[in-house]
Structure formats: structure tokens, C-alpha cells
PDB file of C-alpha atoms in Angstrom:
ATOM      1  CA  UNK A   1      14.385  11.905  36.432  1.00  0.00           C
ATOM      2  CA  UNK A   2      18.114  11.585  36.974  1.00  0.00           C
ATOM      3  CA  UNK A   3      19.883   8.302  36.324  1.00  0.00           C
ATOM      4  CA  UNK A   4      22.414   6.423  38.398  1.00  0.00           C
ATOM      5  CA  UNK A   5      25.191   5.393  36.001  1.00  0.00           C
ATOM      6  CA  UNK A   6      28.396   5.536  38.054  1.00  0.00           C
ATOM      7  CA  UNK A   7      30.828   2.794  37.092  1.00  0.00           C
ATOM      8  CA  UNK A   8      28.794   1.532  34.121  1.00  0.00           C
ATOM      9  CA  UNK A   9      30.641   1.987  30.810  1.00  0.00           C
ATOM     10  CA  UNK A  10      31.666   5.452  32.024  1.00  0.00           C
ATOM     11  CA  UNK A  11      33.885   6.069  28.970  1.00  0.00           C
ATOM     12  CA  UNK A  12      30.932   5.918  26.554  1.00  0.00           C
ATOM     13  CA  UNK A  13      28.363   8.632  26.048  1.00  0.00           C
ATOM     14  CA  UNK A  14      24.752   7.742  26.809  1.00  0.00           C
ATOM     15  CA  UNK A  15      23.994   7.987  23.097  1.00  0.00           C
ATOM     16  CA  UNK A  16      26.791   5.514  22.340  1.00  0.00           C
ATOM     17  CA  UNK A  17      25.508   3.131  25.022  1.00  0.00           C
ATOM     18  CA  UNK A  18      22.021   3.236  23.494  1.00  0.00           C
ATOM     19  CA  UNK A  19      23.396   2.493  20.022  1.00  0.00           C
ATOM     20  CA  UNK A  20      25.390  -0.429  21.442  1.00  0.00           C
ATOM     21  CA  UNK A  21      22.335  -1.953  23.118  1.00  0.00           C
ATOM     22  CA  UNK A  22      23.666  -1.276  26.623  1.00  0.00           C
ATOM     23  CA  UNK A  23      21.924   0.308  29.560  1.00  0.00           C
ATOM     24  CA  UNK A  24      21.818   4.076  29.176  1.00  0.00           C
ATOM     25  CA  UNK A  25      20.207   7.113  30.769  1.00  0.00           C
ATOM     26  CA  UNK A  26      17.454   8.701  28.618  1.00  0.00           C
ATOM     27  CA  UNK A  27      17.594  11.813  30.835  1.00  0.00           C
ATOM     28  CA  UNK A  28      21.136  12.536  29.615  1.00  0.00           C
ATOM     29  CA  UNK A  29      21.308  16.187  28.406  1.00  0.00           C
ATOM     30  CA  UNK A  30      22.356  15.225  24.856  1.00  0.00           C
ATOM     31  CA  UNK A  31      19.510  12.728  24.472  1.00  0.00           C
ATOM     32  CA  UNK A  32      17.014  15.002  26.203  1.00  0.00           C
ATOM     33  CA  UNK A  33      17.893  17.822  23.808  1.00  0.00           C
ATOM     34  CA  UNK A  34      17.484  15.520  20.789  1.00  0.00           C
ATOM     35  CA  UNK A  35      14.121  14.352  22.095  1.00  0.00           C
ATOM     36  CA  UNK A  36      12.938  17.945  22.573  1.00  0.00           C
ATOM     37  CA  UNK A  37      14.006  18.790  19.013  1.00  0.00           C
ATOM     38  CA  UNK A  38      11.985  15.832  17.743  1.00  0.00           C
ATOM     39  CA  UNK A  39       8.918  16.938  19.704  1.00  0.00           C
ATOM     40  CA  UNK A  40       9.136  20.434  18.240  1.00  0.00           C
ATOM     41  CA  UNK A  41       9.465  19.126  14.684  1.00  0.00           C
ATOM     42  CA  UNK A  42       6.645  16.606  15.166  1.00  0.00           C
ATOM     43  CA  UNK A  43       4.396  19.413  16.432  1.00  0.00           C
ATOM     44  CA  UNK A  44       5.138  21.393  13.265  1.00  0.00           C
ATOM     45  CA  UNK A  45       4.622  18.332  11.055  1.00  0.00           C
ATOM     46  CA  UNK A  46       1.265  17.573  12.641  1.00  0.00           C
ATOM     47  CA  UNK A  47       0.019  21.119  12.060  1.00  0.00           C
ATOM     48  CA  UNK A  48       0.794  21.010   8.352  1.00  0.00           C
ATOM     49  CA  UNK A  49      -2.147  20.593   5.991  1.00  0.00           C
ATOM     50  CA  UNK A  50      -0.022  20.260   2.858  1.00  0.00           C
ATOM     51  CA  UNK A  51       1.572  16.799   2.447  1.00  0.00           C
ATOM     52  CA  UNK A  52       4.670  18.241   0.755  1.00  0.00           C
ATOM     53  CA  UNK A  53       5.316  20.521   3.727  1.00  0.00           C
ATOM     54  CA  UNK A  54       5.071  17.540   6.087  1.00  0.00           C
ATOM     55  CA  UNK A  55       7.601  15.620   3.989  1.00  0.00           C
ATOM     56  CA  UNK A  56      10.067  18.524   3.989  1.00  0.00           C
ATOM     57  CA  UNK A  57       9.985  18.621   7.796  1.00  0.00           C
ATOM     58  CA  UNK A  58      10.194  14.834   8.087  1.00  0.00           C
ATOM     59  CA  UNK A  59      13.352  14.870   5.962  1.00  0.00           C
ATOM     60  CA  UNK A  60      14.889  17.243   8.518  1.00  0.00           C
ATOM     61  CA  UNK A  61      13.850  14.926  11.349  1.00  0.00           C
ATOM     62  CA  UNK A  62      14.561  11.406  10.105  1.00  0.00           C
ATOM     63  CA  UNK A  63      17.858   9.638   9.465  1.00  0.00           C
ATOM     64  CA  UNK A  64      16.639   8.903   5.939  1.00  0.00           C
ATOM     65  CA  UNK A  65      13.348   9.202   4.069  1.00  0.00           C
ATOM     66  CA  UNK A  66      13.069   7.793   0.557  1.00  0.00           C
ATOM     67  CA  UNK A  67      11.018   9.043  -2.375  1.00  0.00           C
ATOM     68  CA  UNK A  68       7.230   9.011  -2.681  1.00  0.00           C
ATOM     69  CA  UNK A  69       6.444   8.887   1.046  1.00  0.00           C
ATOM     70  CA  UNK A  70       3.119   9.872   2.597  1.00  0.00           C
ATOM     71  CA  UNK A  71       2.273  10.279   6.293  1.00  0.00           C
ATOM     72  CA  UNK A  72      -1.189  10.959   7.662  1.00  0.00           C
ATOM     73  CA  UNK A  73      -0.820  13.140  10.756  1.00  0.00           C
ATOM     74  CA  UNK A  74      -0.280  12.911  13.619  1.00  0.00           C
ATOM     75  CA  UNK A  75       3.111  11.214  13.777  1.00  0.00           C
ATOM     76  CA  UNK A  76       5.465  10.920  16.753  1.00  0.00           C
ATOM     77  CA  UNK A  77       9.184  10.048  16.954  1.00  0.00           C
ATOM     78  CA  UNK A  78      11.423   9.911  20.025  1.00  0.00           C
ATOM     79  CA  UNK A  79      14.549  11.126  18.209  1.00  0.00           C
ATOM     80  CA  UNK A  80      13.871  10.816  14.488  1.00  0.00           C
ATOM     81  CA  UNK A  81      17.530  10.489  13.498  1.00  0.00           C
ATOM     82  CA  UNK A  82      17.465   6.762  14.324  1.00  0.00           C
ATOM     83  CA  UNK A  83      14.672   6.043  11.805  1.00  0.00           C
ATOM     84  CA  UNK A  84      15.533   5.092   8.202  1.00  0.00           C
ATOM     85  CA  UNK A  85      12.645   4.673   5.742  1.00  0.00           C
ATOM     86  CA  UNK A  86      12.820   3.495   2.117  1.00  0.00           C
ATOM     87  CA  UNK A  87      10.859   4.481  -0.986  1.00  0.00           C
ATOM     88  CA  UNK A  88       7.068   4.394  -1.505  1.00  0.00           C
ATOM     89  CA  UNK A  89       6.192   4.438   2.196  1.00  0.00           C
ATOM     90  CA  UNK A  90       2.699   5.089   3.560  1.00  0.00           C
ATOM     91  CA  UNK A  91       1.467   5.413   7.119  1.00  0.00           C
ATOM     92  CA  UNK A  92      -2.043   6.118   8.310  1.00  0.00           C
ATOM     93  CA  UNK A  93      -2.881   8.292  11.327  1.00  0.00           C
ATOM     94  CA  UNK A  94      -1.101   8.146  14.679  1.00  0.00           C
ATOM     95  CA  UNK A  95       2.165   6.377  13.866  1.00  0.00           C
ATOM     96  CA  UNK A  96       4.332   6.307  17.013  1.00  0.00           C
ATOM     97  CA  UNK A  97       8.017   5.408  16.623  1.00  0.00           C
ATOM     98  CA  UNK A  98      10.132   5.185  19.767  1.00  0.00           C
ATOM     99  CA  UNK A  99      13.453   5.102  17.955  1.00  0.00           C
ATOM    100  CA  UNK A 100      15.877   4.874  20.849  1.00  0.00           C
ATOM    101  CA  UNK A 101      17.437   2.099  18.741  1.00  0.00           C
ATOM    102  CA  UNK A 102      17.769   2.076  14.963  1.00  0.00           C
ATOM    103  CA  UNK A 103      14.506   1.548  13.077  1.00  0.00           C
ATOM    104  CA  UNK A 104      14.996   0.405   9.476  1.00  0.00           C
ATOM    105  CA  UNK A 105      11.971   0.235   7.171  1.00  0.00           C
ATOM    106  CA  UNK A 106      12.250  -0.988   3.582  1.00  0.00           C
ATOM    107  CA  UNK A 107      10.562   0.006   0.335  1.00  0.00           C
ATOM    108  CA  UNK A 108       6.810  -0.258  -0.344  1.00  0.00           C
ATOM    109  CA  UNK A 109       5.825  -0.563   3.317  1.00  0.00           C
ATOM    110  CA  UNK A 110       2.214   0.286   4.207  1.00  0.00           C
ATOM    111  CA  UNK A 111       1.248   0.946   7.826  1.00  0.00           C
ATOM    112  CA  UNK A 112      -2.300   1.183   9.190  1.00  0.00           C
ATOM    113  CA  UNK A 113      -3.554   3.607  11.870  1.00  0.00           C
ATOM    114  CA  UNK A 114      -2.471   3.584  15.515  1.00  0.00           C
ATOM    115  CA  UNK A 115       0.684   1.525  14.965  1.00  0.00           C
ATOM    116  CA  UNK A 116       3.515   1.628  17.513  1.00  0.00           C
ATOM    117  CA  UNK A 117       7.131   0.694  16.809  1.00  0.00           C
ATOM    118  CA  UNK A 118       9.013   0.492  20.104  1.00  0.00           C
ATOM    119  CA  UNK A 119      12.782   0.048  20.389  1.00  0.00           C
ATOM    120  CA  UNK A 120      13.181   0.787  24.150  1.00  0.00           C
ATOM    121  CA  UNK A 121      13.456  -2.103  26.596  1.00  0.00           C
ATOM    122  CA  UNK A 122      13.041  -1.497  30.319  1.00  0.00           C
ATOM    123  CA  UNK A 123      14.873  -3.598  32.945  1.00  0.00           C
ATOM    124  CA  UNK A 124      12.880  -6.271  34.731  1.00  0.00           C
ATOM    125  CA  UNK A 125      14.673  -5.850  38.051  1.00  0.00           C
ATOM    126  CA  UNK A 126      13.299  -3.049  40.188  1.00  0.00           C
ATOM    127  CA  UNK A 127      16.610  -1.518  41.299  1.00  0.00           C
ATOM    128  CA  UNK A 128      17.920  -0.971  37.768  1.00  0.00           C
ATOM    129  CA  UNK A 129      14.560   0.274  36.508  1.00  0.00           C
ATOM    130  CA  UNK A 130      14.219   2.727  39.401  1.00  0.00           C
ATOM    131  CA  UNK A 131      17.722   4.001  38.638  1.00  0.00           C
ATOM    132  CA  UNK A 132      16.210   5.457  35.448  1.00  0.00           C
ATOM    133  CA  UNK A 133      18.098   3.207  33.046  1.00  0.00           C
ATOM    134  CA  UNK A 134      16.846   1.482  29.909  1.00  0.00           C
ATOM    135  CA  UNK A 135      18.265  -0.218  26.824  1.00  0.00           C
ATOM    136  CA  UNK A 136      17.276  -0.328  23.168  1.00  0.00           C
ATOM    137  CA  UNK A 137      17.165  -3.004  20.466  1.00  0.00           C
ATOM    138  CA  UNK A 138      17.068  -2.311  16.741  1.00  0.00           C
ATOM    139  CA  UNK A 139      13.969  -3.107  14.668  1.00  0.00           C
ATOM    140  CA  UNK A 140      13.987  -4.007  10.962  1.00  0.00           C
ATOM    141  CA  UNK A 141      10.979  -4.127   8.648  1.00  0.00           C
ATOM    142  CA  UNK A 142      11.692  -5.517   5.169  1.00  0.00           C
ATOM    143  CA  UNK A 143      10.361  -4.526   1.759  1.00  0.00           C
ATOM    144  CA  UNK A 144       6.720  -4.877   0.707  1.00  0.00           C
ATOM    145  CA  UNK A 145       5.421  -5.314   4.244  1.00  0.00           C
ATOM    146  CA  UNK A 146       1.833  -4.486   5.158  1.00  0.00           C
ATOM    147  CA  UNK A 147       1.171  -3.715   8.827  1.00  0.00           C
ATOM    148  CA  UNK A 148      -2.474  -3.565   9.929  1.00  0.00           C
ATOM    149  CA  UNK A 149      -4.047  -1.079  12.298  1.00  0.00           C
ATOM    150  CA  UNK A 150      -3.176  -1.008  16.004  1.00  0.00           C
ATOM    151  CA  UNK A 151      -0.153  -3.300  15.621  1.00  0.00           C
ATOM    152  CA  UNK A 152       2.533  -3.090  18.317  1.00  0.00           C
ATOM    153  CA  UNK A 153       6.117  -3.968  17.274  1.00  0.00           C
ATOM    154  CA  UNK A 154       8.477  -4.621  20.187  1.00  0.00           C
ATOM    155  CA  UNK A 155      12.276  -4.224  20.573  1.00  0.00           C
ATOM    156  CA  UNK A 156      14.666  -6.318  18.509  1.00  0.00           C
ATOM    157  CA  UNK A 157      12.085  -7.645  16.044  1.00  0.00           C
ATOM    158  CA  UNK A 158      12.824  -8.374  12.370  1.00  0.00           C
ATOM    159  CA  UNK A 159       9.843  -8.576  10.001  1.00  0.00           C
ATOM    160  CA  UNK A 160      10.725 -10.289   6.736  1.00  0.00           C
ATOM    161  CA  UNK A 161       9.978  -8.865   3.302  1.00  0.00           C
ATOM    162  CA  UNK A 162       6.517  -9.532   1.928  1.00  0.00           C
ATOM    163  CA  UNK A 163       4.960 -10.258   5.327  1.00  0.00           C
ATOM    164  CA  UNK A 164       1.467  -9.104   6.300  1.00  0.00           C
ATOM    165  CA  UNK A 165       0.847  -8.371   9.987  1.00  0.00           C
ATOM    166  CA  UNK A 166      -2.811  -8.606  10.986  1.00  0.00           C
ATOM    167  CA  UNK A 167      -4.565  -5.759  12.789  1.00  0.00           C
ATOM    168  CA  UNK A 168      -4.155  -5.662  16.555  1.00  0.00           C
ATOM    169  CA  UNK A 169      -1.139  -7.977  16.608  1.00  0.00           C
ATOM    170  CA  UNK A 170       1.700  -7.678  19.141  1.00  0.00           C
ATOM    171  CA  UNK A 171       4.954  -8.597  17.397  1.00  0.00           C
ATOM    172  CA  UNK A 172       7.316  -9.950  20.058  1.00  0.00           C
ATOM    173  CA  UNK A 173       9.621 -12.073  17.878  1.00  0.00           C
ATOM    174  CA  UNK A 174      10.947 -12.273  14.306  1.00  0.00           C
ATOM    175  CA  UNK A 175       8.453 -12.876  11.492  1.00  0.00           C
ATOM    176  CA  UNK A 176       9.685 -14.724   8.376  1.00  0.00           C
ATOM    177  CA  UNK A 177       9.165 -13.325   4.881  1.00  0.00           C
ATOM    178  CA  UNK A 178       6.032 -13.862   2.793  1.00  0.00           C
ATOM    179  CA  UNK A 179       3.663 -14.945   5.557  1.00  0.00           C
ATOM    180  CA  UNK A 180       0.448 -13.688   7.112  1.00  0.00           C
ATOM    181  CA  UNK A 181       1.063 -13.337  10.849  1.00  0.00           C
ATOM    182  CA  UNK A 182      -1.499 -12.419  13.505  1.00  0.00           C
ATOM    183  CA  UNK A 183      -2.167 -12.504  17.219  1.00  0.00           C
ATOM    184  CA  UNK A 184      -0.700 -11.704  20.620  1.00  0.00           C
ATOM    185  CA  UNK A 185       1.991 -12.876  20.450  1.00  0.00           C
ATOM    186  CA  UNK A 186       2.042 -12.539  16.660  1.00  0.00           C
ATOM    187  CA  UNK A 187       2.730 -15.824  14.856  1.00  0.00           C
ATOM    188  CA  UNK A 188       2.641 -16.872  11.185  1.00  0.00           C
ATOM    189  CA  UNK A 189      -0.607 -18.590  10.200  1.00  0.00           C
ATOM    190  CA  UNK A 190      -0.011 -19.187   6.495  1.00  0.00           C
ATOM    191  CA  UNK A 191       2.402 -18.526   3.653  1.00  0.00           C
ATOM    192  CA  UNK A 192       1.656 -16.010   0.912  1.00  0.00           C
ATOM    193  CA  UNK A 193       1.989 -17.526  -2.585  1.00  0.00           C
ATOM    194  CA  UNK A 194       4.474 -15.872  -4.906  1.00  0.00           C
ATOM    195  CA  UNK A 195       2.732 -13.043  -6.754  1.00  0.00           C
ATOM    196  CA  UNK A 196       1.596 -13.694 -10.295  1.00  0.00           C
ATOM    197  CA  UNK A 197       2.565 -11.243 -13.010  1.00  0.00           C
ATOM    198  CA  UNK A 198      -0.094  -8.546 -13.355  1.00  0.00           C
ATOM    199  CA  UNK A 199      -1.566  -8.411 -16.874  1.00  0.00           C
ATOM    200  CA  UNK A 200      -4.065  -5.981 -18.312  1.00  0.00           C
TER     201      UNK A 200
END
């Protein structure tokens, strides 16, 4: 699909428009090439049996990947370079990250199977949407967050540190820290008490 972009921020590249949260054309040659590179790397990652080999390829793909990370294949990223992941990360099977905007994930984040993190936002009006344009909004996930299976995280969301997102939730708005949040739309249902010191 070709996009109609004449007269709209014509002095910015499509990649710069996406980073700025403006309407951009995902079919732009630069973005298309980056997406194809990501698909090739993801295909190699998903064929790897050895976890260390997967991590080596993921470090080539992602903007940043911290220490002690583990990904169950398959994984999918739109671009990869817009995703920044901290230390001690774990994701179960079938993580899908549409990182047209920046995705920032903190330390000690655990993600269940079939989770989608979606930065793209598509126009509501038909004319703009049919012109092939979209925008993107950054997503931030704090430290020590647990995300249950089949959770969907939508553009522009911030999930606070220490939050637990229940399985099957659709996160459409910010979630404060240290709460259990569930549902569609996902809302906090209770606070999580401050952790007690672990003794043996």
C-alpha cells in the first residue's frame, strides 16, 4: 500500500514522524526495510533451540536487552530497534511487540504467553485511514511487573512498577504501581501490600 502524505510535515522523514507521534506512512521504504530486517531476524530467533543463540540474535535486533533475559519462542517485533528491555526479563511463548513507537520495559518483568504490546494507532476517520497513514504512542512498563497470559497492551499506556495485570486483560489506560489490575478495559481492583523481607 502506498500512502498519501503530500503537504503533511514534508520536511520530516516517516521514521521521524513516527517517533514524534505524528501521522506517518508505514510503507515508507526506510521503515519497510527495517520491518523486513526484523522479520528475518525473528525467523532466525524462532528457529533457535539454544536459548543463548536466541539472546545473541535478540541483542542484534532490539534497542537494548539487559542481562539474564529469557524468551520462549516464537517472538515477533515490528522493528526491534524501538524496544528497550531491562535486566532479568522473561517472556513465555508468542510475545508480539508492535514497536512502531518506543517500548520501554523495566527490570524483573515477567510476561505470560500470547501477550501483545501494540504501539500503533490507526485513524478513526475513513479518509485518513484509507490513505495508509497511522501514528504511534510510546508504551512504558515499570520494574517488577507481572503480565498474565493473553494480555493486550494498547498505545500510550504506562504500567507502574510492581503492578500485576490479570490474564486476558486489555490495558487501554495507565495502571498505577503496586496494584492488581484486570478486565476489559483493565482497571485496578486492589493494592498489593509492600513486600515483607524474605527470611530463611
